[in-house]
PDB file of C-alpha atoms in Angstrom:
ATOM      1  CA  MET A   1       2.035   4.813 -77.799  1.00 40.00           C
ATOM      2  CA  ALA A   2       1.913   1.429 -76.087  1.00 39.00           C
ATOM      3  CA  VAL A   3       5.339   2.310 -74.088  1.00 38.00           C
ATOM      4  CA  ARG A   4       3.660   5.700 -72.893  1.00 38.00           C
ATOM      5  CA  GLN A   5       0.409   3.717 -71.522  1.00 41.00           C
ATOM      6  CA  ASN A   6       2.540   1.500 -69.656  1.00 41.00           C
ATOM      7  CA  VAL A   7       4.511   4.297 -68.112  1.00 37.00           C
ATOM      8  CA  PHE A   8       1.249   5.863 -67.183  1.00 36.00           C
ATOM      9  CA  CYS A   9      -0.180   2.539 -65.479  1.00 37.00           C
ATOM     10  CA  PHE A  10       3.182   2.440 -63.849  1.00 37.00           C
ATOM     11  CA  LEU A  11       3.375   5.885 -62.333  1.00 34.00           C
ATOM     12  CA  PRO A  12       0.218   5.498 -59.868  1.00 40.00           C
ATOM     13  CA  ILE A  13       2.101   2.325 -58.488  1.00 37.00           C
ATOM     14  CA  VAL A  14       4.998   4.202 -57.698  1.00 36.00           C
ATOM     15  CA  ALA A  15       3.447   6.869 -56.321  1.00 40.00           C
ATOM     16  CA  THR A  16       1.389   4.679 -53.777  1.00 39.00           C
ATOM     17  CA  PHE A  17       4.691   2.925 -53.107  1.00 35.00           C
ATOM     18  CA  SER A  18       6.146   6.482 -52.290  1.00 40.00           C
ATOM     19  CA  ILE A  19       3.245   7.133 -49.765  1.00 37.00           C
ATOM     20  CA  LEU A  20       3.567   3.754 -47.954  1.00 38.00           C
ATOM     21  CA  PHE A  21       7.016   4.113 -47.327  1.00 36.00           C
ATOM     22  CA  ASN A  22       7.071   7.802 -46.083  1.00 43.00           C
ATOM     23  CA  SER A  23       4.099   7.119 -43.516  1.00 39.00           C
ATOM     24  CA  CYS A  24       6.130   4.378 -42.195  1.00 39.00           C
ATOM     25  CA  TYR A  25       9.381   5.947 -41.640  1.00 36.00           C
ATOM     26  CA  CYS A  26       8.508   9.597 -40.642  1.00 38.00           C
ATOM     27  CA  PHE A  27      10.052  10.669 -37.099  1.00 36.00           C
ATOM     28  CA  TYR A  28       8.500  13.574 -35.290  1.00 37.00           C
ATOM     29  CA  PRO A  29      11.033  14.344 -32.776  1.00 37.00           C
ATOM     30  CA  LYS A  30       8.170  17.041 -31.412  1.00 36.00           C
ATOM     31  CA  LEU A  31       5.806  14.646 -30.771  1.00 37.00           C
ATOM     32  CA  LEU A  32       8.252  12.494 -28.965  1.00 36.00           C
ATOM     33  CA  ASN A  33       9.319  15.323 -26.592  1.00 42.00           C
ATOM     34  CA  ILE A  34       5.395  16.108 -26.126  1.00 36.00           C
ATOM     35  CA  ASN A  35       5.029  12.264 -24.885  1.00 42.00           C
ATOM     36  CA  ALA A  36       7.985  12.545 -22.793  1.00 37.00           C
ATOM     37  CA  SER A  37       7.096  15.522 -21.284  1.00 38.00           C
ATOM     38  CA  LEU A  38       3.500  14.160 -19.984  1.00 37.00           C
ATOM     39  CA  ALA A  39       4.866  11.027 -18.787  1.00 40.00           C
ATOM     40  CA  VAL A  40       7.247  13.213 -16.634  1.00 39.00           C
ATOM     41  CA  SER A  41       4.234  15.386 -15.779  1.00 39.00           C
ATOM     42  CA  ASP A  42       2.120  12.747 -14.618  1.00 42.00           C
ATOM     43  CA  ASP A  43       5.064  11.127 -12.562  1.00 53.00           C
ATOM     44  CA  GLN A  44       5.395  14.285 -10.820  1.00 57.00           C
ATOM     45  CA  SER A  45       1.393  14.975 -10.415  1.00 62.00           C
ATOM     46  CA  SER A  46       0.897  11.601  -8.393  1.00 90.00           C
ATOM     47  CA  TRP A  47       3.094  13.113  -5.667  1.00 93.00           C
ATOM     48  CA  SER A  48       1.487  15.436  -2.848  1.00 94.00           C
ATOM     49  CA  PRO A  49       2.833  17.596  -0.346  1.00 94.00           C
ATOM     50  CA  ALA A  50       2.936  17.113   3.307  1.00 94.00           C
ATOM     51  CA  GLU A  51       5.004  17.651   6.609  1.00 93.00           C
ATOM     52  CA  ALA A  52       6.970  15.367   8.311  1.00 94.00           C
ATOM     53  CA  THR A  53       8.609  14.955  12.099  1.00 93.00           C
ATOM     54  CA  TRP A  54      10.141  12.071  13.890  1.00 92.00           C
ATOM     55  CA  TYR A  55      10.016  10.372  17.225  1.00 89.00           C
ATOM     56  CA  GLY A  56      11.493   7.576  19.168  1.00 84.00           C
ATOM     57  CA  GLY A  57      15.149   6.554  19.151  1.00 82.00           C
ATOM     58  CA  SER A  58      17.282   7.770  16.289  1.00 78.00           C
ATOM     59  CA  LYS A  59      17.681   4.483  15.067  1.00 78.00           C
ATOM     60  CA  GLY A  60      14.287   2.818  16.517  1.00 72.00           C
ATOM     61  CA  ALA A  61      10.837   2.038  15.270  1.00 83.00           C
ATOM     62  CA  GLY A  62       9.032   5.114  17.017  1.00 73.00           C
ATOM     63  CA  THR A  63       6.992   3.351  19.899  1.00 75.00           C
ATOM     64  CA  ASP A  64       6.737  -0.315  20.341  1.00 68.00           C
ATOM     65  CA  GLY A  65       3.964  -0.984  18.247  1.00 66.00           C
ATOM     66  CA  GLY A  66       1.891   2.090  18.822  1.00 86.00           C
ATOM     67  CA  ALA A  67      -1.893   2.527  18.204  1.00 94.00           C
ATOM     68  CA  CYS A  68      -2.232  -0.051  15.704  1.00 96.00           C
ATOM     69  CA  GLY A  69      -1.104  -2.595  17.956  1.00 95.00           C
ATOM     70  CA  TYR A  70       1.409  -4.368  15.801  1.00 94.00           C
ATOM     71  CA  GLY A  71       3.899  -4.798  19.183  1.00 92.00           C
ATOM     72  CA  ASP A  72       7.581  -5.569  18.736  1.00 89.00           C
ATOM     73  CA  SER A  73       6.976  -6.643  15.066  1.00 92.00           C
ATOM     74  CA  VAL A  74       7.350  -3.040  14.059  1.00 93.00           C
ATOM     75  CA  GLU A  75      11.011  -3.941  14.539  1.00 91.00           C
ATOM     76  CA  ARG A  76      11.549  -6.725  13.020  1.00 92.00           C
ATOM     77  CA  PRO A  77      10.909  -7.926   9.033  1.00 93.00           C
ATOM     78  CA  PRO A  78       9.295  -7.015   7.152  1.00 95.00           C
ATOM     79  CA  PHE A  79       8.379  -3.749   8.795  1.00 94.00           C
ATOM     80  CA  SER A  80      12.038  -3.491  10.118  1.00 93.00           C
ATOM     81  CA  SER A  81      11.636  -0.003  11.682  1.00 93.00           C
ATOM     82  CA  MET A  82      10.273   1.340   8.604  1.00 95.00           C
ATOM     83  CA  VAL A  83       7.190   2.736   9.880  1.00 96.00           C
ATOM     84  CA  SER A  84       5.436   5.780  10.624  1.00 96.00           C
ATOM     85  CA  ALA A  85       2.753   7.328  12.968  1.00 95.00           C
ATOM     86  CA  GLY A  86       0.040   9.134  10.823  1.00 95.00           C
ATOM     87  CA  GLY A  87      -2.054  12.312  11.271  1.00 95.00           C
ATOM     88  CA  PRO A  88      -5.951  11.977  11.356  1.00 94.00           C
ATOM     89  CA  SER A  89      -5.815  12.318   7.429  1.00 93.00           C
ATOM     90  CA  ILE A  90      -3.682   9.131   7.411  1.00 95.00           C
ATOM     91  CA  PHE A  91      -4.230   7.011  10.330  1.00 95.00           C
ATOM     92  CA  LYS A  92      -8.232   7.206   9.667  1.00 94.00           C
ATOM     93  CA  SER A  93      -9.089   6.391  13.366  1.00 94.00           C
ATOM     94  CA  GLY A  94      -6.912   3.248  12.774  1.00 95.00           C
ATOM     95  CA  ILE A  95      -8.660   2.227   9.602  1.00 96.00           C
ATOM     96  CA  GLY A  96      -5.240   3.130   7.818  1.00 96.00           C
ATOM     97  CA  CYS A  97      -3.364   1.108   9.851  1.00 97.00           C
ATOM     98  CA  GLY A  98      -1.203  -0.878   7.548  1.00 96.00           C
ATOM     99  CA  ALA A  99      -1.218   1.183   4.567  1.00 97.00           C
ATOM    100  CA  CYS A 100       2.409   1.883   2.796  1.00 97.00           C
ATOM    101  CA  TYR A 101       3.262   5.195   1.429  1.00 98.00           C
ATOM    102  CA  GLU A 102       6.588   6.466  -0.495  1.00 97.00           C
ATOM    103  CA  VAL A 103       7.878   9.715   1.324  1.00 97.00           C
ATOM    104  CA  LYS A 104      10.735  11.701  -0.208  1.00 96.00           C
ATOM    105  CA  CYS A 105      12.356  15.228   0.558  1.00 93.00           C
ATOM    106  CA  SER A 106      14.536  17.662  -1.091  1.00 89.00           C
ATOM    107  CA  THR A 107      13.983  20.975   0.474  1.00 88.00           C
ATOM    108  CA  ASN A 108      16.759  20.248   3.036  1.00 91.00           C
ATOM    109  CA  SER A 109      20.451  20.019   2.101  1.00 91.00           C
ATOM    110  CA  ALA A 110      20.605  16.648   3.966  1.00 93.00           C
ATOM    111  CA  CYS A 111      17.876  15.046   2.136  1.00 94.00           C
ATOM    112  CA  SER A 112      18.860  12.642  -0.540  1.00 94.00           C
ATOM    113  CA  GLY A 113      15.582  13.362  -2.843  1.00 93.00           C
ATOM    114  CA  ASN A 114      15.129   9.478  -2.969  1.00 95.00           C
ATOM    115  CA  PRO A 115      11.788   7.968  -1.751  1.00 96.00           C
ATOM    116  CA  VAL A 116      11.565   5.805   1.348  1.00 96.00           C
ATOM    117  CA  THR A 117       8.473   3.188   1.729  1.00 97.00           C
ATOM    118  CA  VAL A 118       7.157   3.345   5.121  1.00 97.00           C
ATOM    119  CA  VAL A 119       4.017   1.501   6.861  1.00 97.00           C
ATOM    120  CA  ILE A 120       1.610   3.220   9.143  1.00 97.00           C
ATOM    121  CA  THR A 121       2.053   1.326  12.477  1.00 96.00           C
ATOM    122  CA  ASP A 122       0.943   4.313  14.980  1.00 95.00           C
ATOM    123  CA  GLU A 123      -1.028   7.562  15.293  1.00 95.00           C
ATOM    124  CA  CYS A 124      -0.062  11.103  15.693  1.00 92.00           C
ATOM    125  CA  PRO A 125      -2.430  12.384  17.959  1.00 84.00           C
ATOM    126  CA  GLY A 126      -0.820  15.915  18.318  1.00 82.00           C
ATOM    127  CA  CYS A 127      -0.806  16.379  14.276  1.00 86.00           C
ATOM    128  CA  VAL A 128      -3.094  18.976  12.721  1.00 77.00           C
ATOM    129  CA  SER A 129      -6.143  17.335  11.175  1.00 72.00           C
ATOM    130  CA  GLU A 130      -6.362  19.836   7.980  1.00 71.00           C
ATOM    131  CA  SER A 131      -2.882  18.806   6.642  1.00 83.00           C
ATOM    132  CA  VAL A 132      -0.980  15.513   6.040  1.00 92.00           C
ATOM    133  CA  HIS A 133       1.709  14.539   8.468  1.00 95.00           C
ATOM    134  CA  PHE A 134       4.056  11.552   8.992  1.00 95.00           C
ATOM    135  CA  ASP A 135       5.920  11.304  12.168  1.00 95.00           C
ATOM    136  CA  LEU A 136       8.405   9.061  11.234  1.00 95.00           C
ATOM    137  CA  SER A 137      10.306   6.746  13.295  1.00 94.00           C
ATOM    138  CA  GLY A 138      13.986   7.587  13.742  1.00 92.00           C
ATOM    139  CA  THR A 139      15.259   4.853  11.104  1.00 94.00           C
ATOM    140  CA  SER A 140      12.744   6.225   8.541  1.00 95.00           C
ATOM    141  CA  ILE A 141      13.790   9.707   8.324  1.00 93.00           C
ATOM    142  CA  GLY A 142      17.481   8.601   8.597  1.00 93.00           C
ATOM    143  CA  ALA A 143      16.632   6.675   5.277  1.00 95.00           C
ATOM    144  CA  MET A 144      15.796   9.705   3.385  1.00 95.00           C
ATOM    145  CA  ALA A 145      19.569  11.461   4.218  1.00 94.00           C
ATOM    146  CA  LYS A 146      21.938  11.555   2.203  1.00 93.00           C
ATOM    147  CA  SER A 147      25.088   9.332   3.409  1.00 88.00           C
ATOM    148  CA  ASP A 148      26.197  10.021   6.768  1.00 90.00           C
ATOM    149  CA  LEU A 149      23.840  13.266   6.867  1.00 92.00           C
ATOM    150  CA  ALA A 150      20.882  11.198   8.786  1.00 91.00           C
ATOM    151  CA  ASP A 151      21.535  13.006  12.123  1.00 92.00           C
ATOM    152  CA  LEU A 152      21.534  16.760  10.391  1.00 90.00           C
ATOM    153  CA  LEU A 153      18.309  15.724   8.917  1.00 93.00           C
ATOM    154  CA  ARG A 154      16.730  14.517  12.159  1.00 91.00           C
ATOM    155  CA  ASN A 155      17.672  17.969  13.831  1.00 90.00           C
ATOM    156  CA  ALA A 156      16.084  19.799  10.811  1.00 90.00           C
ATOM    157  CA  GLY A 157      12.432  20.140  12.812  1.00 89.00           C
ATOM    158  CA  ILE A 158       9.532  20.368  10.458  1.00 91.00           C
ATOM    159  CA  LEU A 159      10.174  19.043   6.769  1.00 93.00           C
ATOM    160  CA  GLN A 160       8.321  19.570   4.010  1.00 93.00           C
ATOM    161  CA  VAL A 161       8.023  16.484   2.217  1.00 95.00           C
ATOM    162  CA  GLN A 162       6.082  14.635  -0.628  1.00 96.00           C
ATOM    163  CA  TYR A 163       4.180  11.590  -0.921  1.00 96.00           C
ATOM    164  CA  LYS A 164       1.825   8.967  -2.536  1.00 96.00           C
ATOM    165  CA  LYS A 165       0.215   5.725  -1.380  1.00 96.00           C
ATOM    166  CA  VAL A 166       1.543   2.687  -2.841  1.00 96.00           C
ATOM    167  CA  ASP A 167       1.208  -1.145  -2.978  1.00 96.00           C
ATOM    168  CA  CYS A 168       2.444  -2.821   0.389  1.00 97.00           C
ATOM    169  CA  LYS A 169       4.644  -5.884  -0.767  1.00 95.00           C
ATOM    170  CA  TYR A 170       5.754  -8.669   1.816  1.00 95.00           C
ATOM    171  CA  PRO A 171       7.388 -11.214  -0.604  1.00 91.00           C
ATOM    172  CA  GLY A 172       7.199 -14.723   1.067  1.00 88.00           C
ATOM    173  CA  THR A 173       5.098 -13.492   4.002  1.00 91.00           C
ATOM    174  CA  THR A 174       1.373 -14.443   4.421  1.00 92.00           C
ATOM    175  CA  ILE A 175      -0.838 -12.712   6.542  1.00 96.00           C
ATOM    176  CA  ALA A 176      -0.946 -13.163  10.143  1.00 97.00           C
ATOM    177  CA  PHE A 177      -4.085 -13.484  12.855  1.00 98.00           C
ATOM    178  CA  HIS A 178      -2.854 -12.404  16.201  1.00 98.00           C
ATOM    179  CA  VAL A 179      -5.929 -13.886  18.402  1.00 98.00           C
ATOM    180  CA  ASP A 180      -6.656 -11.309  20.983  1.00 97.00           C
ATOM    181  CA  PRO A 181      -5.309 -12.414  24.578  1.00 96.00           C
ATOM    182  CA  GLY A 182      -9.162 -11.300  25.640  1.00 95.00           C
ATOM    183  CA  ALA A 183     -11.012 -13.525  23.188  1.00 97.00           C
ATOM    184  CA  ASP A 184     -13.027 -16.137  24.490  1.00 95.00           C
ATOM    185  CA  PRO A 185     -15.955 -18.870  23.023  1.00 94.00           C
ATOM    186  CA  ASN A 186     -18.509 -15.934  22.791  1.00 94.00           C
ATOM    187  CA  TYR A 187     -16.191 -13.004  21.764  1.00 96.00           C
ATOM    188  CA  PHE A 188     -13.630 -13.240  18.988  1.00 97.00           C
ATOM    189  CA  ALA A 189     -10.614 -10.362  18.168  1.00 98.00           C
ATOM    190  CA  THR A 190      -7.562 -10.675  16.073  1.00 98.00           C
ATOM    191  CA  LEU A 191      -4.897  -8.085  15.274  1.00 98.00           C
ATOM    192  CA  ILE A 192      -4.644  -8.647  11.308  1.00 98.00           C
ATOM    193  CA  GLU A 193      -0.889  -8.055   9.910  1.00 97.00           C
ATOM    194  CA  TYR A 194       0.952  -7.964   6.793  1.00 97.00           C
ATOM    195  CA  THR A 195      -1.634  -7.712   3.922  1.00 97.00           C
ATOM    196  CA  ASN A 196      -0.158  -7.073   0.527  1.00 96.00           C
ATOM    197  CA  GLY A 197      -1.975  -4.565  -1.912  1.00 96.00           C
ATOM    198  CA  ASP A 198      -3.846  -1.663   0.178  1.00 96.00           C
ATOM    199  CA  GLY A 199      -2.257  -2.570   3.375  1.00 95.00           C
ATOM    200  CA  ASP A 200      -5.662  -1.255   4.869  1.00 96.00           C
ATOM    201  CA  LEU A 201      -8.653  -2.995   5.343  1.00 97.00           C
ATOM    202  CA  ALA A 202     -12.324  -1.761   4.797  1.00 97.00           C
ATOM    203  CA  SER A 203     -14.044  -4.684   6.187  1.00 97.00           C
ATOM    204  CA  VAL A 204     -13.370  -8.275   7.942  1.00 98.00           C
ATOM    205  CA  ASP A 205     -16.378 -10.937   8.031  1.00 97.00           C
ATOM    206  CA  LEU A 206     -16.308 -14.141   9.878  1.00 97.00           C
ATOM    207  CA  LYS A 207     -17.667 -17.497   9.095  1.00 95.00           C
ATOM    208  CA  GLN A 208     -18.288 -20.260  11.614  1.00 94.00           C
ATOM    209  CA  ALA A 209     -17.717 -23.737  10.707  1.00 91.00           C
ATOM    210  CA  LEU A 210     -21.238 -24.824  10.526  1.00 75.00           C
ATOM    211  CA  ASP A 211     -22.667 -21.548   8.984  1.00 71.00           C
ATOM    212  CA  THR A 212     -22.002 -22.580   5.386  1.00 68.00           C
ATOM    213  CA  ASP A 213     -23.717 -19.278   3.736  1.00 71.00           C
ATOM    214  CA  GLY A 214     -23.721 -16.532   6.198  1.00 89.00           C
ATOM    215  CA  TRP A 215     -20.881 -14.276   6.804  1.00 94.00           C
ATOM    216  CA  GLN A 216     -21.119 -12.027  10.076  1.00 95.00           C
ATOM    217  CA  PRO A 217     -19.690  -8.757   9.682  1.00 97.00           C
ATOM    218  CA  MET A 218     -16.840  -7.921  12.357  1.00 97.00           C
ATOM    219  CA  GLN A 219     -16.086  -4.312  13.934  1.00 97.00           C
ATOM    220  CA  GLN A 220     -13.163  -2.577  13.846  1.00 97.00           C
ATOM    221  CA  SER A 221     -12.094  -2.539  17.788  1.00 96.00           C
ATOM    222  CA  TRP A 222      -9.054  -0.743  17.701  1.00 96.00           C
ATOM    223  CA  GLY A 223      -5.997   0.073  15.586  1.00 96.00           C
ATOM    224  CA  ALA A 224      -5.738  -2.959  13.350  1.00 97.00           C
ATOM    225  CA  VAL A 225      -7.903  -5.185  15.701  1.00 98.00           C
ATOM    226  CA  TRP A 226     -11.487  -6.490  14.485  1.00 98.00           C
ATOM    227  CA  LYS A 227     -13.753  -8.480  16.752  1.00 98.00           C
ATOM    228  CA  LEU A 228     -17.187  -9.938  16.915  1.00 97.00           C
ATOM    229  CA  ASP A 229     -19.247 -10.332  19.826  1.00 94.00           C
ATOM    230  CA  SER A 230     -21.763 -12.961  19.676  1.00 89.00           C
ATOM    231  CA  ALA A 231     -24.014 -11.729  22.427  1.00 83.00           C
ATOM    232  CA  GLY A 232     -23.787 -14.754  24.403  1.00 79.00           C
ATOM    233  CA  SER A 233     -23.780 -17.519  21.985  1.00 88.00           C
ATOM    234  CA  THR A 234     -21.027 -19.849  21.515  1.00 91.00           C
ATOM    235  CA  LEU A 235     -19.146 -19.310  18.398  1.00 93.00           C
ATOM    236  CA  LEU A 236     -18.127 -22.267  16.839  1.00 93.00           C
ATOM    237  CA  PRO A 237     -14.564 -22.805  14.909  1.00 95.00           C
ATOM    238  CA  PRO A 238     -12.800 -23.188  12.704  1.00 96.00           C
ATOM    239  CA  PHE A 239     -13.611 -19.613  11.614  1.00 96.00           C
ATOM    240  CA  SER A 240     -12.871 -18.618   8.188  1.00 96.00           C
ATOM    241  CA  LEU A 241     -12.128 -14.771   7.551  1.00 97.00           C
ATOM    242  CA  ARG A 242     -13.112 -12.589   4.307  1.00 97.00           C
ATOM    243  CA  LEU A 243     -11.196  -9.611   4.180  1.00 98.00           C
ATOM    244  CA  THR A 244     -11.798  -6.509   1.833  1.00 97.00           C
ATOM    245  CA  SER A 245      -9.447  -4.188   1.219  1.00 96.00           C
ATOM    246  CA  LEU A 246      -9.825   0.009   1.495  1.00 94.00           C
ATOM    247  CA  ASP A 247      -9.164   1.433  -1.859  1.00 93.00           C
ATOM    248  CA  SER A 248      -9.016  -1.399  -4.454  1.00 94.00           C
ATOM    249  CA  ARG A 249     -12.375  -3.311  -2.623  1.00 95.00           C
ATOM    250  CA  LYS A 250     -10.643  -6.810  -3.395  1.00 95.00           C
ATOM    251  CA  THR A 251     -11.710  -9.680  -1.305  1.00 96.00           C
ATOM    252  CA  ILE A 252      -9.847 -12.489  -0.196  1.00 96.00           C
ATOM    253  CA  VAL A 253     -10.886 -15.401   1.951  1.00 95.00           C
ATOM    254  CA  ALA A 254      -8.918 -17.377   4.696  1.00 96.00           C
ATOM    255  CA  THR A 255     -10.513 -20.268   4.858  1.00 94.00           C
ATOM    256  CA  ALA A 256     -10.870 -22.329   8.225  1.00 95.00           C
ATOM    257  CA  VAL A 257      -7.536 -19.840   9.372  1.00 97.00           C
ATOM    258  CA  ILE A 258      -8.595 -20.100  13.107  1.00 97.00           C
ATOM    259  CA  PRO A 259      -8.460 -23.722  13.635  1.00 96.00           C
ATOM    260  CA  ALA A 260     -10.868 -25.626  16.297  1.00 95.00           C
ATOM    261  CA  GLY A 261      -9.283 -25.332  19.620  1.00 94.00           C
ATOM    262  CA  TRP A 262      -7.640 -22.027  18.967  1.00 97.00           C
ATOM    263  CA  GLU A 263      -6.150 -20.348  22.044  1.00 97.00           C
ATOM    264  CA  PRO A 264      -6.151 -16.560  22.963  1.00 97.00           C
ATOM    265  CA  GLY A 265      -2.847 -14.668  22.595  1.00 96.00           C
ATOM    266  CA  LYS A 266      -1.829 -17.144  19.653  1.00 97.00           C
ATOM    267  CA  THR A 267      -1.030 -16.513  16.065  1.00 97.00           C
ATOM    268  CA  TYR A 268      -2.253 -18.012  13.003  1.00 98.00           C
ATOM    269  CA  ARG A 269      -1.106 -17.639   9.347  1.00 96.00           C
ATOM    270  CA  SER A 270      -2.988 -17.840   6.361  1.00 94.00           C
ATOM    271  CA  VAL A 271      -1.897 -19.577   2.925  1.00 91.00           C
ATOM    272  CA  VAL A 272      -3.466 -16.429   1.076  1.00 92.00           C
ATOM    273  CA  ASN A 273      -2.489 -12.844   0.648  1.00 94.00           C
ATOM    274  CA  PHE A 274      -3.730 -10.009  -1.663  1.00 93.00           C
ATOM    275  CA  ASN A 275      -1.837  -9.764  -5.179  1.00 86.00           C
ATOM    276  CA  PRO A 276       0.502  -6.519  -4.597  1.00 71.00           C
TER     277      PRO A 276
END
């Protein structure tokens, strides 16, 4: 009788161990397939349809700087001619300057299907405002083609493409502030270039040397150029500039980036940048 009681006492322990063992090592392939499908679906849903054309030289950067004001820097690293003009919904009257997008095509036999990253550096004024349109540089559209089929893709006319906005990444590159040639002691304007992360800016504020608390909002002048008109009073350098990104609303401060004795037409570099 004592043996039987010991056996019955041991049975719950065996049953408990069996439940724990089974719960740890069960495998549900259907559940795995569902999760994999959701991951693929999420990746596909991040892409949106657009149209694309190209302009400029077949291996060029579109125009020389375009409506954003970047000048010939569009041809040099880190842009390296991988740029695009944007229709109204992308260019955003210049606020969209500097934004980065991945673009890919698969509807033409010359398309590789692989995405390329382009930076908005120009405006496509003739593009339809109701749709998203990329007017790519010759270099950019060629990069979307299969090997040796770049010219065939350039001759394809209007392409149906997919796109998504991505973070801009300029490793080892700091933000450049190109002071406008027309700037003077009462009027300061600068073109801002190579911002990581969103790439485009929502706002820029300026702080003068002796103004320890007050930030003065700058206005977008055109393209990637921001300005502050002091209405006749002399601005006191060095200037600190506060940048706020467009989508994520992140803020960085380039402290005293414009030095005392700054000169119109010169470029000054920040030691900070957004984290992409």
